[in-house]
Coordinates of C-alpha atoms in Angstrom, one line a residue:
X1 CA 13.1 -5.2 1.0
X2 CA 10.3 -2.2 0.9
X3 CA 11.1 -1.8 -3.2
X4 CA 10.4 -5.4 -3.2
X5 CA 7.1 -5.4 -1.5
X6 CA 6.2 -2.2 -3.5
X7 CA 7.0 -4.0 -6.8
X8 CA 4.7 -6.8 -5.4
X9 CA 1.5 -4.4 -4.3
X10 CA 1.7 -2.6 -8.2
X11 CA 1.9 -6.0 -9.8
X12 CA -0.6 -7.1 -7.7
X13 CA -3.0 -4.6 -7.0
X14 CA -5.6 -3.7 -10.3
X15 CA -4.9 0.0 -11.3
X16 CA -2.3 0.8 -7.9
X17 CA -0.7 3.4 -9.7
X18 CA -3.7 5.5 -10.6
X19 CA -5.5 4.7 -7.1
X20 CA -2.2 5.1 -5.7
X21 CA -1.8 8.8 -7.0
X22 CA -5.2 9.8 -6.2
X23 CA -4.9 8.3 -2.8
X24 CA -1.8 10.5 -2.1
X25 CA -3.6 13.9 -3.8
X26 CA -6.6 13.2 -1.6
X27 CA -4.0 12.9 1.2
X28 CA -2.2 16.0 0.5
X29 CA -5.4 18.0 -0.2
X30 CA -7.7 16.7 2.7
X31 CA -4.3 16.1 5.5
X32 CA -6.0 13.1 6.2
X33 CA -4.7 9.3 6.4
X34 CA -4.6 6.5 3.7
X35 CA -7.8 4.9 5.7
X36 CA -9.8 7.5 5.0
X37 CA -8.4 8.4 1.4
X38 CA -8.9 5.5 0.0
X39 CA -10.0 2.1 2.3
X40 CA -10.2 0.0 -0.1
X41 CA -6.7 0.5 -1.3
X42 CA -5.8 0.7 2.3
X43 CA -7.2 -3.0 3.3
X44 CA -5.8 -4.8 0.3
X45 CA -2.7 -2.8 0.8
X46 CA -2.6 -4.3 4.4
X47 CA -3.6 -7.5 3.6
X48 CA -1.0 -8.1 0.8
X49 CA 2.0 -6.4 3.3
X50 CA 1.0 -9.0 5.9
X51 CA 0.6 -12.2 2.9
X52 CA 4.3 -10.8 1.9
X53 CA 6.0 -10.3 5.5
X54 CA 4.5 -13.7 6.2
X55 CA 5.8 -15.0 3.0
X56 CA 9.4 -13.8 3.0
X57 CA 10.2 -14.2 7.2
X58 CA 10.1 -10.3 7.3
X59 CA 8.9 -8.7 10.3
X60 CA 6.1 -6.2 9.1
X61 CA 6.6 -2.8 10.0
X62 CA 5.8 -1.4 7.0
X63 CA 4.3 2.2 6.5
X64 CA 1.0 1.7 4.2
X65 CA 1.6 5.2 3.3
X66 CA 5.0 5.1 2.3
X67 CA 4.7 2.2 0.2
X68 CA 2.3 4.4 -2.1

């Protein structure tokens, strides 16, 4: 399930790979959350995950940082 969701995010969010890599770098360097490292990416991911879970009748218990 997680793999399908990750693929959905990669195909839906513009420049996902680059943005995720940069966010992960900031998270590691600054020891902060995704919401702090890239608020726009965190919001976009959260919105899409919620939508995907509703469409696929799956409980939304995903950690955004683990989907990077």
